[in-house]
PDB file of C-alpha atoms in Angstrom:
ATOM      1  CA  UNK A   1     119.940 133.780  52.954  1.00  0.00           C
ATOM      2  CA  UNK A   2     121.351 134.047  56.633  1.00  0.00           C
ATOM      3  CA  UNK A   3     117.302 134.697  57.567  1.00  0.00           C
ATOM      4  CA  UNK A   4     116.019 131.242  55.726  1.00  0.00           C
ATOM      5  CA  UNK A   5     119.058 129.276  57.612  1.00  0.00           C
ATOM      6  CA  UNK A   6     117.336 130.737  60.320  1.00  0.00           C
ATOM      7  CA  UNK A   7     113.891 130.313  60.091  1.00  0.00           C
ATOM      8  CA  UNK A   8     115.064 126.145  58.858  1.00  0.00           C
ATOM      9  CA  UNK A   9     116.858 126.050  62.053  1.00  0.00           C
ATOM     10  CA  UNK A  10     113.798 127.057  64.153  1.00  0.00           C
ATOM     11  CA  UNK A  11     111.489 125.071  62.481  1.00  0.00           C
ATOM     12  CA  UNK A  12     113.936 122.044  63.343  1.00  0.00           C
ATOM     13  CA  UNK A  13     113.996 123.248  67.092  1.00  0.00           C
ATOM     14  CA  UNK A  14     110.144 123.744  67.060  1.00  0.00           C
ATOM     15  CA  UNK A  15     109.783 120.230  65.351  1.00  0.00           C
ATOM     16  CA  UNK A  16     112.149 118.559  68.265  1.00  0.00           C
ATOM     17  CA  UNK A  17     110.190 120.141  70.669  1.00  0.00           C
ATOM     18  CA  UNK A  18     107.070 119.007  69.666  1.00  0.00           C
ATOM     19  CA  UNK A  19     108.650 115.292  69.503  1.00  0.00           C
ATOM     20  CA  UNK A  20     109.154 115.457  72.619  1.00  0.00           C
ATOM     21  CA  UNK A  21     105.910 116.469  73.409  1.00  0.00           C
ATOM     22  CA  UNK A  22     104.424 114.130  71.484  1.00  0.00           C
ATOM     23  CA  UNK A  23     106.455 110.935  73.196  1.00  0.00           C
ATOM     24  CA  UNK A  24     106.262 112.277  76.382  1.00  0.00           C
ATOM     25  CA  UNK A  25     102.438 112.647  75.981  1.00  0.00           C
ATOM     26  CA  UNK A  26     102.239 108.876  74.178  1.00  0.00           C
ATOM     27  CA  UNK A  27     104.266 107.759  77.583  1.00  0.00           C
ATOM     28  CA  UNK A  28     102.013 108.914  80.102  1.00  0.00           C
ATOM     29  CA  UNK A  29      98.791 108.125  78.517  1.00  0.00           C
ATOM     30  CA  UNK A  30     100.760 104.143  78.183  1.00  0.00           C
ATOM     31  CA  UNK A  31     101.939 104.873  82.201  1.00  0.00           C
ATOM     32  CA  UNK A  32      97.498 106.019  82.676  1.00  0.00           C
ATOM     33  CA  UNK A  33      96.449 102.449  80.441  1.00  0.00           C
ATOM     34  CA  UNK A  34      98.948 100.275  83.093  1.00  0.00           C
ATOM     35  CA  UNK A  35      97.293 101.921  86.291  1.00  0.00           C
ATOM     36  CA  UNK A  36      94.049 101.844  84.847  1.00  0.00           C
ATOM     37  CA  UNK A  37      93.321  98.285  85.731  1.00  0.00           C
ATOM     38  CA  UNK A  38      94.631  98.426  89.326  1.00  0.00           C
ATOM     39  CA  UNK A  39      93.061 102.085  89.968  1.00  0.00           C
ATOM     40  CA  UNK A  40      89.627 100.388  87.951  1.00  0.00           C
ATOM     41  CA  UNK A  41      90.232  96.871  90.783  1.00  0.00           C
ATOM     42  CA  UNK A  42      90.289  98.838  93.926  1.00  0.00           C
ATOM     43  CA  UNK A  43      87.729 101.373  93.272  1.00  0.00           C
ATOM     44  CA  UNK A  44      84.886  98.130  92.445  1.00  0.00           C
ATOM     45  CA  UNK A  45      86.267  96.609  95.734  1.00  0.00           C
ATOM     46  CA  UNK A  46      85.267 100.129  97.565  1.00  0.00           C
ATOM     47  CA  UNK A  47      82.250 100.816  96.004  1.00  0.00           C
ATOM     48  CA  UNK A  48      81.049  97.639  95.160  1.00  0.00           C
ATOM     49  CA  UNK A  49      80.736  98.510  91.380  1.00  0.00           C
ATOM     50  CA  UNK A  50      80.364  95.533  88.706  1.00  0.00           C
ATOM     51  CA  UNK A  51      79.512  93.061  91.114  1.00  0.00           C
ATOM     52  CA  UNK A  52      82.982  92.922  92.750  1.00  0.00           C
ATOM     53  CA  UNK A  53      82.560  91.225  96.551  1.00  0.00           C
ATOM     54  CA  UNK A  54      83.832  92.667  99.817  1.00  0.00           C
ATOM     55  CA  UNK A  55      86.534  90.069 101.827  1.00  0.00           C
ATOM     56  CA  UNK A  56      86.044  90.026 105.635  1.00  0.00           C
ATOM     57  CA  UNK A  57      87.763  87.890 108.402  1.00  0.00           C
ATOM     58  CA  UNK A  58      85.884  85.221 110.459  1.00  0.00           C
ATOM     59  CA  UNK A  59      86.663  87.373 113.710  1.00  0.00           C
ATOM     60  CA  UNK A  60      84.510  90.013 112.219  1.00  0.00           C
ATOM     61  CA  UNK A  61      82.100  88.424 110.650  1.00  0.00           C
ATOM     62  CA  UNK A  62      81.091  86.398 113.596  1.00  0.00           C
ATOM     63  CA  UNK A  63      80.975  89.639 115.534  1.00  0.00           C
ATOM     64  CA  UNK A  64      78.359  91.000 113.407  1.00  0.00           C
ATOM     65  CA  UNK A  65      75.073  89.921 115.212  1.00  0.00           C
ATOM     66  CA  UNK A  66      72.589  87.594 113.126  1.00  0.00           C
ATOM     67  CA  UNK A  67      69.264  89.604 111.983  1.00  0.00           C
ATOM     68  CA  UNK A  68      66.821  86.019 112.574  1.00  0.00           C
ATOM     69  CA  UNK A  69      63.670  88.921 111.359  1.00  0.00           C
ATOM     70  CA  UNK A  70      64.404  88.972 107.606  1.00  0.00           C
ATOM     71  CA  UNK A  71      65.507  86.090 105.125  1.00  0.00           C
ATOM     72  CA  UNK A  72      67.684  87.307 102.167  1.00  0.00           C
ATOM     73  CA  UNK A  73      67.284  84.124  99.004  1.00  0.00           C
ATOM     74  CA  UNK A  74      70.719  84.069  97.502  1.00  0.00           C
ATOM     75  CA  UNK A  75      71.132  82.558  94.070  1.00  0.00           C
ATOM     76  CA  UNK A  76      74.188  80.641  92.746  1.00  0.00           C
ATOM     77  CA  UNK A  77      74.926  80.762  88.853  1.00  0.00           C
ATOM     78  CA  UNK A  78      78.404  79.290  87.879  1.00  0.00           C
ATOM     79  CA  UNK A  79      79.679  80.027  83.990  1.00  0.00           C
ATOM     80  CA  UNK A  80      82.837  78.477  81.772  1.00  0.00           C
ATOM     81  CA  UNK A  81      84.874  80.954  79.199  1.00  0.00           C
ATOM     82  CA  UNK A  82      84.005  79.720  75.818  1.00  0.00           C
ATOM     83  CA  UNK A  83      87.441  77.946  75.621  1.00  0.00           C
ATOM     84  CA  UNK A  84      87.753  76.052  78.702  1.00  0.00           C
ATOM     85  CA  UNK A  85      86.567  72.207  78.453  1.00  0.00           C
ATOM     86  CA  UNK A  86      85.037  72.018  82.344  1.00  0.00           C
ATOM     87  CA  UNK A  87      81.972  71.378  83.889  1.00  0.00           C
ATOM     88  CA  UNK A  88      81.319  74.005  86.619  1.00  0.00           C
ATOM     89  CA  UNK A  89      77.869  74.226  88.760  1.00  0.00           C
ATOM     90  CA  UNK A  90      76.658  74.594  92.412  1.00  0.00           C
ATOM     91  CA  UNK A  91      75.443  71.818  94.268  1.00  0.00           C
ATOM     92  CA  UNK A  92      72.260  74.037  95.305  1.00  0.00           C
ATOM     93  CA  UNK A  93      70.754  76.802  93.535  1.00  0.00           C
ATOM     94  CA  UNK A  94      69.492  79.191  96.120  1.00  0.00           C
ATOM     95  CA  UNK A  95      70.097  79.141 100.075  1.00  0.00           C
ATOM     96  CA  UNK A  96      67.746  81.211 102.433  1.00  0.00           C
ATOM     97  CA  UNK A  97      69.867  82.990 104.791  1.00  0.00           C
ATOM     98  CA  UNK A  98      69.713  85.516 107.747  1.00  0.00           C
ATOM     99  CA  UNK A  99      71.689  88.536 107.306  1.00  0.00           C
ATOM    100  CA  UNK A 100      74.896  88.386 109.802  1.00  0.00           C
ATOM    101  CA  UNK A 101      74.608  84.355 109.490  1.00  0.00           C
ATOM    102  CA  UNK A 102      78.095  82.481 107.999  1.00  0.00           C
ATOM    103  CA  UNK A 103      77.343  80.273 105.694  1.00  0.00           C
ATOM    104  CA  UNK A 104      78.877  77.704 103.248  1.00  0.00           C
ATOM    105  CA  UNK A 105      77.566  76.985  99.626  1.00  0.00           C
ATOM    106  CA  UNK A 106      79.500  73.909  97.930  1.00  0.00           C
ATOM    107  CA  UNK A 107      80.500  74.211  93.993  1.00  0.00           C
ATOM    108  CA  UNK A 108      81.448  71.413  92.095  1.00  0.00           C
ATOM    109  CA  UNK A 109      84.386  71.464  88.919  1.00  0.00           C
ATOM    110  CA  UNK A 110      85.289  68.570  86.434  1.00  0.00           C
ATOM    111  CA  UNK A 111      87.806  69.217  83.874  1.00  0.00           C
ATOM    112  CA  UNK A 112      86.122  67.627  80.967  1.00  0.00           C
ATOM    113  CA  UNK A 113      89.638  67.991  78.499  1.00  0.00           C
ATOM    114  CA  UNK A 114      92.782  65.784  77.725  1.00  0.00           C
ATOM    115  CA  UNK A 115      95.459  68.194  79.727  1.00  0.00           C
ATOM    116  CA  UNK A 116      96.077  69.618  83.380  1.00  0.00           C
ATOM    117  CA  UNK A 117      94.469  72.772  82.982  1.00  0.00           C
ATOM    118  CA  UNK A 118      94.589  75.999  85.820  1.00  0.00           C
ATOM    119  CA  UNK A 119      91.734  78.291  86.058  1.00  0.00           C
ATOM    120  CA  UNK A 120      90.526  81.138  88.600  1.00  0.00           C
ATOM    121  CA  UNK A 121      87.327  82.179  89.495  1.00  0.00           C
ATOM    122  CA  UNK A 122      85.346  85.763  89.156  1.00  0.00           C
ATOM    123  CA  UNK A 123      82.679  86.440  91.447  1.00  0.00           C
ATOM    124  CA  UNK A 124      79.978  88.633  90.140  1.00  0.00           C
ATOM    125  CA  UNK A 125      76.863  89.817  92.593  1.00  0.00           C
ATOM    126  CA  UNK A 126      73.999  91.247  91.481  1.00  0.00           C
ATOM    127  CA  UNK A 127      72.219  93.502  91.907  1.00  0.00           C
ATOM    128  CA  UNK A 128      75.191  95.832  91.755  1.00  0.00           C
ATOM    129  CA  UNK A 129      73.269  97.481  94.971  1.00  0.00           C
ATOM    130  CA  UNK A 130      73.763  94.551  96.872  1.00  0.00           C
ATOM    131  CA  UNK A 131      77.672  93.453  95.785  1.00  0.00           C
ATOM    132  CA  UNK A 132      79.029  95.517  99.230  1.00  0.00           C
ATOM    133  CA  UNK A 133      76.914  93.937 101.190  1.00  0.00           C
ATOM    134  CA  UNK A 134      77.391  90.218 100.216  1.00  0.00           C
ATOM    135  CA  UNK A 135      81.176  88.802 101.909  1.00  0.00           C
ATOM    136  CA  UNK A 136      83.331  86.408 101.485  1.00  0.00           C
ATOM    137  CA  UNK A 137      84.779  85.133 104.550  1.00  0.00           C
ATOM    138  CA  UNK A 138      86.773  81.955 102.296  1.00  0.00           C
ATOM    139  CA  UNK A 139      86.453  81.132  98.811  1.00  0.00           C
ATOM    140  CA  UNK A 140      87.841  79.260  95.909  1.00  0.00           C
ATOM    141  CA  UNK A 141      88.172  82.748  94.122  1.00  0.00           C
ATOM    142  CA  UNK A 142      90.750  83.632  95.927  1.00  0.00           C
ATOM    143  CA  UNK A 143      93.478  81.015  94.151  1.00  0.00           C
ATOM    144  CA  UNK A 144      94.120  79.052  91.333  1.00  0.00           C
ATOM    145  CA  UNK A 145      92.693  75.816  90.727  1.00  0.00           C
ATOM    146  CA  UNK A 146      94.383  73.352  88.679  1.00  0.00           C
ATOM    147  CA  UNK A 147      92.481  70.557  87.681  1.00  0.00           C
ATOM    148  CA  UNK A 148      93.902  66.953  85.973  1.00  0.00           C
ATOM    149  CA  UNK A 149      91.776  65.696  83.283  1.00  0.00           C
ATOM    150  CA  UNK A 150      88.857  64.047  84.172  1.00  0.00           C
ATOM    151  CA  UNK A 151      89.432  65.920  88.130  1.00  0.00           C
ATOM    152  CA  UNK A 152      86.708  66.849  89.673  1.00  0.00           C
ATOM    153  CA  UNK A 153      86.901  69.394  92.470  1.00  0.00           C
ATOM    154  CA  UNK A 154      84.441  70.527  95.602  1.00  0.00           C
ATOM    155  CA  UNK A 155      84.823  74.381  95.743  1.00  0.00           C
ATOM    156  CA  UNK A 156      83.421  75.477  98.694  1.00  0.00           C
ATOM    157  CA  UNK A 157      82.927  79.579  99.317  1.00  0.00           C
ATOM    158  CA  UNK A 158      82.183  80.942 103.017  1.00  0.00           C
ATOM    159  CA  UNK A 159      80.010  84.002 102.835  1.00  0.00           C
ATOM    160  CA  UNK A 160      78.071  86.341 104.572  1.00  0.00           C
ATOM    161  CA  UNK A 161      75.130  89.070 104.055  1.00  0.00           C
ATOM    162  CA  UNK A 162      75.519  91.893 105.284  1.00  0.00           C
ATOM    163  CA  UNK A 163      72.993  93.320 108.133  1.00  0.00           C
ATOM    164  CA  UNK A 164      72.848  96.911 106.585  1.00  0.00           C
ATOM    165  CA  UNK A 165      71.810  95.270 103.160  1.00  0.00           C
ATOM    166  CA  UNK A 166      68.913  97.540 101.651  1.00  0.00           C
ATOM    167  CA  UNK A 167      65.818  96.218 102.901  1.00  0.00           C
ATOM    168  CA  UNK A 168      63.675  96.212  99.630  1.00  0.00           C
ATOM    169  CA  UNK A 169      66.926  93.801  98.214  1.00  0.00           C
ATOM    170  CA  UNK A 170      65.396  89.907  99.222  1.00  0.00           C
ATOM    171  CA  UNK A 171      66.982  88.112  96.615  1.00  0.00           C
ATOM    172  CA  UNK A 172      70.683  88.223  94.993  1.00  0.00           C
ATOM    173  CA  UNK A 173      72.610  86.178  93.050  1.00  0.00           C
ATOM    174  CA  UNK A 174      76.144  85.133  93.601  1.00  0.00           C
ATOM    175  CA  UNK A 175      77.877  83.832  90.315  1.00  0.00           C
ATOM    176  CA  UNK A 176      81.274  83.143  89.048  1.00  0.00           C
ATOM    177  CA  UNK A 177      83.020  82.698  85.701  1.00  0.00           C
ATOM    178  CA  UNK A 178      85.749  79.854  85.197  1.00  0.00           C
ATOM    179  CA  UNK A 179      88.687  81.561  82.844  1.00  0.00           C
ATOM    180  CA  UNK A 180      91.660  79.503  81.623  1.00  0.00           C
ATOM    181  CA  UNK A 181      94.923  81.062  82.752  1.00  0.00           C
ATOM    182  CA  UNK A 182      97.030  81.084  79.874  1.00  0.00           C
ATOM    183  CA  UNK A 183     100.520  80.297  80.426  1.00  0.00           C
ATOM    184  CA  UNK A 184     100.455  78.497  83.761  1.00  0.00           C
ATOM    185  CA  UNK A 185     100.913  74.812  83.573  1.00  0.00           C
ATOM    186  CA  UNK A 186      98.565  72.666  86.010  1.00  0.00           C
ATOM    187  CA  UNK A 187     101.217  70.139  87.925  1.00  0.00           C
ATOM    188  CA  UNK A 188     100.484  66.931  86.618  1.00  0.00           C
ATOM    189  CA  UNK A 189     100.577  63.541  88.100  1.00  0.00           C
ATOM    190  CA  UNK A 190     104.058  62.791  88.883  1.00  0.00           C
ATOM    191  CA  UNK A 191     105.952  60.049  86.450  1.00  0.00           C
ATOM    192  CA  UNK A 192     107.194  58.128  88.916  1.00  0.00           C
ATOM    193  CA  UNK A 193     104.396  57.153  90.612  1.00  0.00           C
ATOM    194  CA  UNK A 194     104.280  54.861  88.008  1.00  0.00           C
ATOM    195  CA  UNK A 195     106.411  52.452  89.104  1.00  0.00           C
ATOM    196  CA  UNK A 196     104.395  50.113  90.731  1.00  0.00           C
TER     197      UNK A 196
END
C-alpha cells in the first residue's frame, strides 16, 4: 500500500512538472508571437522584403550624385481598406526620373463619410528587387492623417532612386494602402467656432 501512495505521489510530482512545462512553453511561444511583428518590421526595412521603403535624410540624399544616363519610370497606385469611405489617388501616374534626383509626387485624399476619420498610409514597392533602392526623403506615411468629412487633403511624398538600383529594373511602382485606425478619434471642428 505504502508503494501505490508512492507511485500516486510521483505521478502528481511528474504531472506538476510537466504543467510547468507546458505554461512555461505556452509563455514563450506568446513572448515569440509579440516580437514577431517588430523582429518581422525591421528585418523588411533591412532587406527590403515585401515592398517595405528605405528612409534617408535630405543631407544624404542630396549628396548622392544624379545618374542624368539612365531614366527609371516610377508608377504611383494608391488603394482604400474595404471599410474606409475615402477617395485616395495620385495626381500623376508615372514620373520619369534620374536615379540620385529628389523628387516630389503629390497624392490627393477626400474623406467621402459622415465622421472625422484618422488613417495611415503603407507604402508598398515593387518589384520587391527594387524596394531598397527606392527612398523616402518625406512622406505622408510617416503620420497619421485625420481627415473631416468631406476634407480633402494634398499628400505630398519626397523620394529618391537609388543610383545602385539594378540596371535591368526601368520601371517600379510606388503604392500605398489607406487603413482606418481603429480607436483614434480624428479632432473635429471645434464647437465654438460656431459662434459667429
Amino acid at each position: 500500500m505504502n508503494t501505490a501512495r508512492t507511485d500516486a505521489i510521483s505521478i502528481a510530482a511528474g504531472n506538476r512538472r510537466l504543467g510547468w512545462k507546458l505554461a512555461l512553453g505556452a509563455l514563450l511561444m506568446c513572448g515569440f508571437g509579440y516580437l514577431l511583428v517588430p523582429l518581422y518590421r525591421v528585418y523588411c526595412e533591412y532587406t527590403g522584403f515585401n515592398g517595405t521603403t528605405a528612409r534617408i535624410d535630405p543631407g544624404q540624399a542630396a549628396a548622392q550624385g544624379i545618374d542624368r544616363t539612365r531614366w527609371v519610370t516610377v508608377e504611383f497606385a494608391a488603394n482604400t481598406s474595404a471599410d474606409l469611405p475615402w477617395a485616395f489617388r495620385p495626381e500623376v501616374n508615372s514620373l520619369r526620373v534620374h536615379p540620385g534626383e529628389m523628387v516630389v509626387a503629390q497624392f490627393e485624399a477626400r474623406n467621402l463619410g459622415s465622421r472625422a476619420i484618422v488613417g495611415q498610409a503603407v507604402p508598398s514597392v515593387t518589384p520587391g528587387r527594387a524596394a531598397s533602392h527606392f527612398r523616402k526623403i518625406e512622406c505622408f506615411c510617416f503620420s497619421r492623417q485625420p481627415l473631416a468629412p468631406g476634407q480633402m487633403l494634398k499628400l505630398p511624398v519626397q523620394f529618391q532612386v537609388d543610383n545602385n538600383l539594378p540596371p535591368e529594373i526601368g520601371t517600379l511602382t510606388l503604392s500605398y494602402t489607406f487603413f482606418e485606425l481603429p480607436g483614434i478619434r480624428a479632432a473635429g471642428p471645434d464647437p465654438r467656432d460656431a459662434r459667429l
